[in-house]
Coordinates of C-alpha atoms in Angstrom, one line a residue:
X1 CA 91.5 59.0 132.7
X2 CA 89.5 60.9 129.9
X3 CA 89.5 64.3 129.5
X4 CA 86.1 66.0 130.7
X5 CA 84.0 68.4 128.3
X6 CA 84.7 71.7 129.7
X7 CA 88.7 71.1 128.8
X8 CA 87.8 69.7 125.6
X9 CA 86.0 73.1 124.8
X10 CA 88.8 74.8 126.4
X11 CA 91.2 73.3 124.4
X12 CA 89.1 74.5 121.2
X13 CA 89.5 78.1 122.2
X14 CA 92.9 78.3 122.6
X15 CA 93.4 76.7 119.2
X16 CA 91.1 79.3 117.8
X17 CA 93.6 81.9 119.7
X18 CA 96.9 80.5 118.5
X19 CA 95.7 80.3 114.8
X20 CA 97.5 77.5 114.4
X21 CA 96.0 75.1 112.6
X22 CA 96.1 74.4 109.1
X23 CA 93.1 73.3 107.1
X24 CA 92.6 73.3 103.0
X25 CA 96.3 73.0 102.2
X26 CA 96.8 69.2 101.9
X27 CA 98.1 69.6 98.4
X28 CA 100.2 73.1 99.1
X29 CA 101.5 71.5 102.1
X30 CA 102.7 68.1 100.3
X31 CA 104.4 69.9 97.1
X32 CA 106.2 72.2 99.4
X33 CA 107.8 69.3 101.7
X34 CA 108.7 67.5 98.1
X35 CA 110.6 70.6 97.5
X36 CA 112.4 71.0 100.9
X37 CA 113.0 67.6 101.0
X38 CA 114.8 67.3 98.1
X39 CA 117.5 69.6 99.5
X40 CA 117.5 67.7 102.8
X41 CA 117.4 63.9 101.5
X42 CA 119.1 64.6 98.1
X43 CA 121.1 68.3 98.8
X44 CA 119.8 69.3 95.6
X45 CA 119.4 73.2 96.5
X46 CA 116.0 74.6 95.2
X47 CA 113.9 78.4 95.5
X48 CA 110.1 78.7 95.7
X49 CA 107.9 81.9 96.6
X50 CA 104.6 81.4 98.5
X51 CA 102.2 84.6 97.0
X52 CA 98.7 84.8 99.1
X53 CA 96.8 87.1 101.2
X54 CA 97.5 88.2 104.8
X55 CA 95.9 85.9 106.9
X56 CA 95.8 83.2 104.5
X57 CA 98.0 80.3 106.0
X58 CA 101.6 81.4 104.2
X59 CA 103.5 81.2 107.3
X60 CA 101.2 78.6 108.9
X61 CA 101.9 76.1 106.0
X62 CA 105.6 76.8 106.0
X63 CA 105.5 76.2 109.6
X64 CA 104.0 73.0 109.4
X65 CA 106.3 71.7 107.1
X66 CA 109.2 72.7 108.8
X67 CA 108.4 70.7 111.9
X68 CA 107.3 67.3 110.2
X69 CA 111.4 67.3 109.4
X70 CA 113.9 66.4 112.0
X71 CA 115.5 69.1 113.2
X72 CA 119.2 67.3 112.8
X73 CA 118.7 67.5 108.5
X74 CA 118.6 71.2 108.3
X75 CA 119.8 74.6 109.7
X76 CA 117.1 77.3 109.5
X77 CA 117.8 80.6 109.2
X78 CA 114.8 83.4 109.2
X79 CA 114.7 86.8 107.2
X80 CA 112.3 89.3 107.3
X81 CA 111.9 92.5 105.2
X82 CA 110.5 94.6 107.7
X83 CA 113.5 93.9 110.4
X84 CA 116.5 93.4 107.7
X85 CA 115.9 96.9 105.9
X86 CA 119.1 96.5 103.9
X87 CA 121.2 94.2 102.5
X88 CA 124.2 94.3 105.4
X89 CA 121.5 94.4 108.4
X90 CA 120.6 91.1 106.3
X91 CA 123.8 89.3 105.8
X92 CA 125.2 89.7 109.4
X93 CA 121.9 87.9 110.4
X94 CA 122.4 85.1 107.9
X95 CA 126.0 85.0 109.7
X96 CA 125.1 85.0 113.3
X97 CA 122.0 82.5 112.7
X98 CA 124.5 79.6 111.1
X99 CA 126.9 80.7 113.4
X100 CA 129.5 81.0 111.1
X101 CA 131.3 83.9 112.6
X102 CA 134.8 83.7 114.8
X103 CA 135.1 83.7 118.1
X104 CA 135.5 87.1 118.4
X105 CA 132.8 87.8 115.8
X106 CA 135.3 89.3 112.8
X107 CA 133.1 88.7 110.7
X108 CA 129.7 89.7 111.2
X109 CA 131.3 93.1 112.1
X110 CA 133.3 93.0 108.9
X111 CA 131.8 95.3 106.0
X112 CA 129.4 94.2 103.3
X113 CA 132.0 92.9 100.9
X114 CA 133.9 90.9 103.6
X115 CA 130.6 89.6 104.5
X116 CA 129.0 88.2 100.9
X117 CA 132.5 87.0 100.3
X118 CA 132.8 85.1 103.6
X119 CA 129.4 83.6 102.9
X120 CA 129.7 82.5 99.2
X121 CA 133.4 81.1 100.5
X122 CA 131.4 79.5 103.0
X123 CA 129.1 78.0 100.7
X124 CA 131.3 76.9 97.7
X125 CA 133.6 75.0 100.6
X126 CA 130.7 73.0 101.0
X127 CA 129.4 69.7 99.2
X128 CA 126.0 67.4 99.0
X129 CA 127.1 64.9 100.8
X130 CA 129.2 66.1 104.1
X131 CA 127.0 69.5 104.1
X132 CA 124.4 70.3 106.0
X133 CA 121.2 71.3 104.8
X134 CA 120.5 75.2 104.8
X135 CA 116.3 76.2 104.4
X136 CA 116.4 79.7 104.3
X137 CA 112.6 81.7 105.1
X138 CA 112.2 85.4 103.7
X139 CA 109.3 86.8 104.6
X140 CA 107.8 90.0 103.2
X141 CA 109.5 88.9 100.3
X142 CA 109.0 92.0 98.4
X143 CA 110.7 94.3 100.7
X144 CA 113.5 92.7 99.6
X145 CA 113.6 93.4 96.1
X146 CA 113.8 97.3 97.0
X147 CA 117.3 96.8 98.3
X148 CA 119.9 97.9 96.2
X149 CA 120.7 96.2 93.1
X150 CA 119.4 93.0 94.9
X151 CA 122.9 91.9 95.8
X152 CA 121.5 89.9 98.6
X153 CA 118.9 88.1 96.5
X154 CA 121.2 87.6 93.5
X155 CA 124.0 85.9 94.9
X156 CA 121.9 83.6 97.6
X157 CA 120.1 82.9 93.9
X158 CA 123.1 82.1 92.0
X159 CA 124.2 79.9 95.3
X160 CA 121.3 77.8 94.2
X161 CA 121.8 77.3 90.9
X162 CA 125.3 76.2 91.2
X163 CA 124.6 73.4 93.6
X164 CA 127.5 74.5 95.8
X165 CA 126.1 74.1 99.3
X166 CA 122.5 72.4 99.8
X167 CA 120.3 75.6 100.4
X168 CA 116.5 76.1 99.9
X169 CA 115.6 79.3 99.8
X170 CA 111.7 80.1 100.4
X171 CA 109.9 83.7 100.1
X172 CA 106.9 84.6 101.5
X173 CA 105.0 87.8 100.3
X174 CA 101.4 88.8 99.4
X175 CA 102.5 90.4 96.4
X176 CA 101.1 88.8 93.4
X177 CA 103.6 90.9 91.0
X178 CA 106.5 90.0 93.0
X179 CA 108.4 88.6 89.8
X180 CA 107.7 91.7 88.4
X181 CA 109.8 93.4 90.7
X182 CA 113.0 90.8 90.3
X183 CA 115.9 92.3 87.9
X184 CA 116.6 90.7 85.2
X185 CA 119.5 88.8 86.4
X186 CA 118.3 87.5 89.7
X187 CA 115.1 86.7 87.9
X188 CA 117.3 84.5 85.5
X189 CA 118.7 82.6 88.8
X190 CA 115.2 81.9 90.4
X191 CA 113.9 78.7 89.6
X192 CA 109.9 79.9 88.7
X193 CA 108.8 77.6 91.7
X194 CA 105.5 79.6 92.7
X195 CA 102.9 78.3 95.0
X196 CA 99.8 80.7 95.5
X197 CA 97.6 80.3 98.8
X198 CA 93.9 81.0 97.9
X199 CA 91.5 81.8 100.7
X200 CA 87.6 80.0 100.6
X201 CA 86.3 81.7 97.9
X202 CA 82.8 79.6 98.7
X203 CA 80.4 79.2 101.2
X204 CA 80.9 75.6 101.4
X205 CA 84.7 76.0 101.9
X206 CA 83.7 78.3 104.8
X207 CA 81.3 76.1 106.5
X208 CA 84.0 72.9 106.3
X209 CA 86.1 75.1 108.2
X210 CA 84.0 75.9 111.0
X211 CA 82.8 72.6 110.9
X212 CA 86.5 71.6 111.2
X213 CA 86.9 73.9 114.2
X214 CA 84.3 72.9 116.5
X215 CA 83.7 68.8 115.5
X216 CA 85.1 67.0 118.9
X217 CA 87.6 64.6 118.0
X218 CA 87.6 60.7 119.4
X219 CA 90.8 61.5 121.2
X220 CA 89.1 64.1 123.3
X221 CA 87.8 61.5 125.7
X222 CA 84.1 62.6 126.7
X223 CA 81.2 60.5 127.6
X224 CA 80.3 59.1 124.1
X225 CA 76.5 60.3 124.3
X226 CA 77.4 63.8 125.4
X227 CA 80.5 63.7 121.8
X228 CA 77.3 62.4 119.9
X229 CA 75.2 65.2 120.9
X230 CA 77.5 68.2 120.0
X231 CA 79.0 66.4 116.8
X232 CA 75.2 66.2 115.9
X233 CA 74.7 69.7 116.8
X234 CA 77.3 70.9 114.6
X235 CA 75.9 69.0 111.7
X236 CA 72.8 70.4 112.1
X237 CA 74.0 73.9 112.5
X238 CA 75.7 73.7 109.4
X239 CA 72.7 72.6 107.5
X240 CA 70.7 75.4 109.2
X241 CA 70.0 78.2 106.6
X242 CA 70.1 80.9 108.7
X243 CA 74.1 80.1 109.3
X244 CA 74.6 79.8 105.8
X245 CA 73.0 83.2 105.0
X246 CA 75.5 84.8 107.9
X247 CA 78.5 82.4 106.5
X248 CA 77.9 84.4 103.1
X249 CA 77.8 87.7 104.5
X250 CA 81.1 86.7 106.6
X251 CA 82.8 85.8 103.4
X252 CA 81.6 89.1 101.4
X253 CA 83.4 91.0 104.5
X254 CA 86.4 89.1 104.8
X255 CA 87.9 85.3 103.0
X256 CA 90.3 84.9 105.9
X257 CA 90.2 82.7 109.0
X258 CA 90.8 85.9 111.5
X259 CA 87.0 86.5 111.5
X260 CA 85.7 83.1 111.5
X261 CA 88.2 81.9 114.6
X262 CA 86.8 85.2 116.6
X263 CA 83.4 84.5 115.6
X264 CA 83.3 81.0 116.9
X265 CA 85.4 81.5 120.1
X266 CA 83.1 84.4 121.0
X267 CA 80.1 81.8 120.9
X268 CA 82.1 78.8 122.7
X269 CA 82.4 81.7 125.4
X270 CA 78.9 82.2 125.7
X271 CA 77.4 78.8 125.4
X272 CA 74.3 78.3 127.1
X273 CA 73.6 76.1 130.0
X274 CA 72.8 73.0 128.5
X275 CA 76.4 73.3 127.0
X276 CA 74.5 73.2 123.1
X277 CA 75.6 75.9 120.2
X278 CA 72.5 77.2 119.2
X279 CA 72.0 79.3 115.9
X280 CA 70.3 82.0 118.4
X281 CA 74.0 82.5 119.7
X282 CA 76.0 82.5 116.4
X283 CA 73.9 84.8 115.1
X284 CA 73.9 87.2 118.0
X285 CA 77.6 86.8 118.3
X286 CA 78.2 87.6 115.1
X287 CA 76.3 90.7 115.2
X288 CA 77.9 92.1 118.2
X289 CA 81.2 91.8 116.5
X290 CA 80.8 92.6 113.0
X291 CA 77.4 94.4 112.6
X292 CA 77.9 97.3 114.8
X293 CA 76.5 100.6 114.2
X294 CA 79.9 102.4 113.5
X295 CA 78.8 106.1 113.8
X296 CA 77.4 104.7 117.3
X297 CA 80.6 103.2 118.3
X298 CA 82.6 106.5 117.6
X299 CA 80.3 108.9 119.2
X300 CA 80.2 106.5 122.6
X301 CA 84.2 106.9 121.9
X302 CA 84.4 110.8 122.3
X303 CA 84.9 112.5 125.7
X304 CA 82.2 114.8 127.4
X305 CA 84.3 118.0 125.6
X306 CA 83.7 116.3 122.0
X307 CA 80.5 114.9 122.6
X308 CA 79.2 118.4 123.8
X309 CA 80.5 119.8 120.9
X310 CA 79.0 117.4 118.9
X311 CA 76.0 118.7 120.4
X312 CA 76.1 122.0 119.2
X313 CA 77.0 121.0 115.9
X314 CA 73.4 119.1 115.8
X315 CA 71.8 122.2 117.0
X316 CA 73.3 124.6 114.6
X317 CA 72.9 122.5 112.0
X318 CA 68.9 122.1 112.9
X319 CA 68.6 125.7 113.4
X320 CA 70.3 126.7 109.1
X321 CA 68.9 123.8 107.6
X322 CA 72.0 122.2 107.6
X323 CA 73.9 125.0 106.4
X324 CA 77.9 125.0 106.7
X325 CA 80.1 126.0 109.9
X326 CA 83.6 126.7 111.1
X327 CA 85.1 126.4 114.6
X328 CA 84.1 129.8 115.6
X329 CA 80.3 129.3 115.1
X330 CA 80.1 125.8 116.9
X331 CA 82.6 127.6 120.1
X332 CA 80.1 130.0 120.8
X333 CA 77.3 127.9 120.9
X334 CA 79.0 125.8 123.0
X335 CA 80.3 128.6 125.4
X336 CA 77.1 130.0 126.1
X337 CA 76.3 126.3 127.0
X338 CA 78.6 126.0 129.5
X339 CA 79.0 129.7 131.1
X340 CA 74.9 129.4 131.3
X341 CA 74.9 125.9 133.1
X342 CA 78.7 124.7 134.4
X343 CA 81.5 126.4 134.7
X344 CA 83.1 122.4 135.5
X345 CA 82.5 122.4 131.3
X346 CA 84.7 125.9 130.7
X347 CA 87.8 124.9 128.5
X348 CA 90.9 126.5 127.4
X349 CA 90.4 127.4 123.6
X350 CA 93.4 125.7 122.6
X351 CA 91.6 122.2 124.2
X352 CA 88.5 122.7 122.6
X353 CA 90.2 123.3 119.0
X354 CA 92.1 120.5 119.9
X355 CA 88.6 118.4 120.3
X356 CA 87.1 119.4 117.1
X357 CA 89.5 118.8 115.1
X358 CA 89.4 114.8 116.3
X359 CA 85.7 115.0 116.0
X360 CA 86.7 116.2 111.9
X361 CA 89.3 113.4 111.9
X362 CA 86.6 110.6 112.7
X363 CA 84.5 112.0 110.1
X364 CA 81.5 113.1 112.5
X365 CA 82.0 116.2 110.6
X366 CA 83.4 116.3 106.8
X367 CA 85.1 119.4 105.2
X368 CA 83.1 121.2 102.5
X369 CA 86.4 122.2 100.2
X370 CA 87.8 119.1 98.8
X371 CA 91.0 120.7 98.4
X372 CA 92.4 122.2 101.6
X373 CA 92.7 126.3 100.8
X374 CA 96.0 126.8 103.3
X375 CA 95.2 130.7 103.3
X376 CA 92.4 129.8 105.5
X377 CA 93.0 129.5 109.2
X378 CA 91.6 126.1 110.7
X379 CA 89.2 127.7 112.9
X380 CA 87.7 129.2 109.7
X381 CA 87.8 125.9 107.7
X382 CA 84.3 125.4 106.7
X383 CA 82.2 121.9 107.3
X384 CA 79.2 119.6 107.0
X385 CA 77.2 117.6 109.8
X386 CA 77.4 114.0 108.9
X387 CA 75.4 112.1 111.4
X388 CA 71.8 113.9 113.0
X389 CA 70.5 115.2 116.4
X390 CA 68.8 111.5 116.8
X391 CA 71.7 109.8 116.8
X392 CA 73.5 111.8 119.1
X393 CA 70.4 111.6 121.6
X394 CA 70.6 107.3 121.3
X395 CA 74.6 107.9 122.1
X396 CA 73.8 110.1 124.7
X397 CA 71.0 108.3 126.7
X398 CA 73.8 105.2 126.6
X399 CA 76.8 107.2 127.6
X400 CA 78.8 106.0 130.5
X401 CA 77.9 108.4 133.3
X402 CA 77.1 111.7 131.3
X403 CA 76.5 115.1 133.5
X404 CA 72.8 115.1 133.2
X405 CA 73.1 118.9 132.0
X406 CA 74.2 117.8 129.2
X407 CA 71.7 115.3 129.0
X408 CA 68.8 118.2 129.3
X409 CA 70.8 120.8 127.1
X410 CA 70.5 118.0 124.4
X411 CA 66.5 117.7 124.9
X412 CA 65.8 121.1 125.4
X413 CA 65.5 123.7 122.9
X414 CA 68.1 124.9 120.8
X415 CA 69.8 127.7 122.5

């Protein structure tokens, strides 16, 4: 019983979702199961550091790895710096995670000195041959090189280099000066095993991975004309210059896979009837997500109160010529608005401040002092229109459901 095309395609998309799939790091991923597998196999303890961007594949790789090992030749035990702030928070999870503690948990409730010695006992009691396997994972590497005197990182260090236990100890981090930031004597202890994850740097890298992403494997059982037709397509697609052009512009905003996965499952989600990717639906797909107008997309964001006021920012700034304004200006323009036409649009003061200084956060409006002068009061704070009236009106005329007062008030005259 073969799978039909709509699962296959389904099946696609979630892959795109879960990120999980490696692509590019056949040699990364080969040198680092050399290294873990000489503590597993041989119990020769070894340290590595995986440096790389976020979103490159760090974890992803490491992952990968892990699981092409049977789970009977190792214990893993996972760090990371965000969580395990200090060096105790640290240690007890080390504890806990090889279960190592007694019964009645002694020792992970012991203090810091009870606990490193317990562990480096631990580890020195142990041999190649009888013990077993430890790979330990410390991501956001970095974060733990600010803990104090790098205890932690020292001694876990020094555990490696005297082949007590067998223990592999793999950092992850997207700090490219991460040695840097090692003291002396735990940079001594680490064995200078570095492995750096580059992202596609060229267009051709980029287009084997979308190719990679959307070619229909043998094993996805579809009627072999309709696999020929879509592996076809894709070939084509990729030889079409128009995708190249946008697979340049993809990579100039971003070299990681985050953009590409969303870009493709977008257009897998809106394939046309004859079930064919078309250029005509990359391209549109990849404007609606990354080609937005963004001044658009904030002003469709503000409420009727900001968006009014908005309003009266354009008008006062068509009336001087662009001239500067505070709060108290742009309030009475817009309370003659609203006492002439709604009293639904009357607001307490405190509200309206309130409004106008989100409008001033999103950087519809920018402050004319560069420095903030604190002896002013914020409604006297003085600033500059960035966007114009015509912008406003396109926001406007698409707003969800906007009073049509407003609507008027905007094409009338300026009050």
């Amino acid at each position: 019983m073969g799978i039909d095309f709509d699962v296959c395609i389904q099946n696609m998309k979630k892959k795109l979702i879960l990120n999980n799939q490696l692509y590019g790091f056949d040699k990364e991923q080969d040198e680092l199961l050399q290294i873990i597998k000489k503590t597993t196999d041989f119990g020769e303890s070894d340290s590595m550091i995986i440096l790389g961007p976020r979103g490159c594949g760090k974890s992803m790789l490491l992952e990968s790895v892990i699981k092409s090992l049977s789970p009977e030749s190792h214990t893993l035990v996972l760090l990371n710096g965000l969580i395990h702030t200090d060096d105790n928070l640290a240690l007890k999870s080390i504890i806990q995670q090889l279960q190592m503690e007694n019964l009645d948990g002694t020792f992970a409730e012991g203090s810091y000195a009870d606990n490193i010695s317990f562990l480096l006992e631990s580890f020195r009691a142990g041999n190649k041959i009888a013990s077993k396997s430890i790979i330990m994972v410390l991501d956001k590497f970095d974060m733990f090189c600010s803990h104090t005197n790098q205890t932690l990182l020292y001694n876990l260090f020094d555990s490696v280099q005297s082949q007590q236990s067998p223990l592999c100890i793999i950092g992850l981090t997207s700090r490219i000066d991460v040695i840097e930031l090692l003291e002396k004597r735990v940079k001594s202890r680490f064995s200078h095993n570095i492995m750096m994850l580059k992202p596609p740097s060229e267009i051709n890298q980029l287009l084997d991975r979308f190719k990679h992403s959307l070619i229909i494997n043998k094993h996805c059982k579809v009627k072999a004309d309709v696999l020929k037709n879509w592996n076809n397509n894709i070939e084509s697609l990729i030889s079409d210059v128009r995708i190249q052009n946008m697979m340049k512009d993809l990579l100039k905003s971003s070299n990681n896979s985050t953009k590409l996965n969303l870009l493709i499952f977008m257009a897998l989600s809106n394939l046309s009837n004859d079930l064919i990717l078309t250029v005509d639906n990359l391209i549109n797909n990849y404007t609606t997500l990354f080609k937005k107008d963004m001044i658009l997309v904030n002003l469709l964001g503000l409420s009727v109160l900001e968006l009014c006021l908005m309003i009266s920012i354009c008008h006062h700034s068509e009336i001087y010529d662009q001239e500067p304004f505070n709060f108290e200006m742009i309030y009475d323009r817009y309370c003659k608005f609203a006492l002439r036409n709604s009293t639904l649009l009357v607001t307490k003061r405190q509200v309206i401040i309130k409004a106008f200084e989100r409008i001033s956060v999103m950087q519809l409006i920018l402050p004319v002092a560069v420095i903030e002068n604190k002896n002013v009061l914020r409604e006297y704070r003085l600033y500059k229109c960035s966007i114009n009236l015509d912008k406003v009106k396109t926001a406007s005329n698409i707003y969800f459901r906007l009073p049509p007062v407003i609507l008027q008030w905007l094409d009338s005259n300026i009050i």
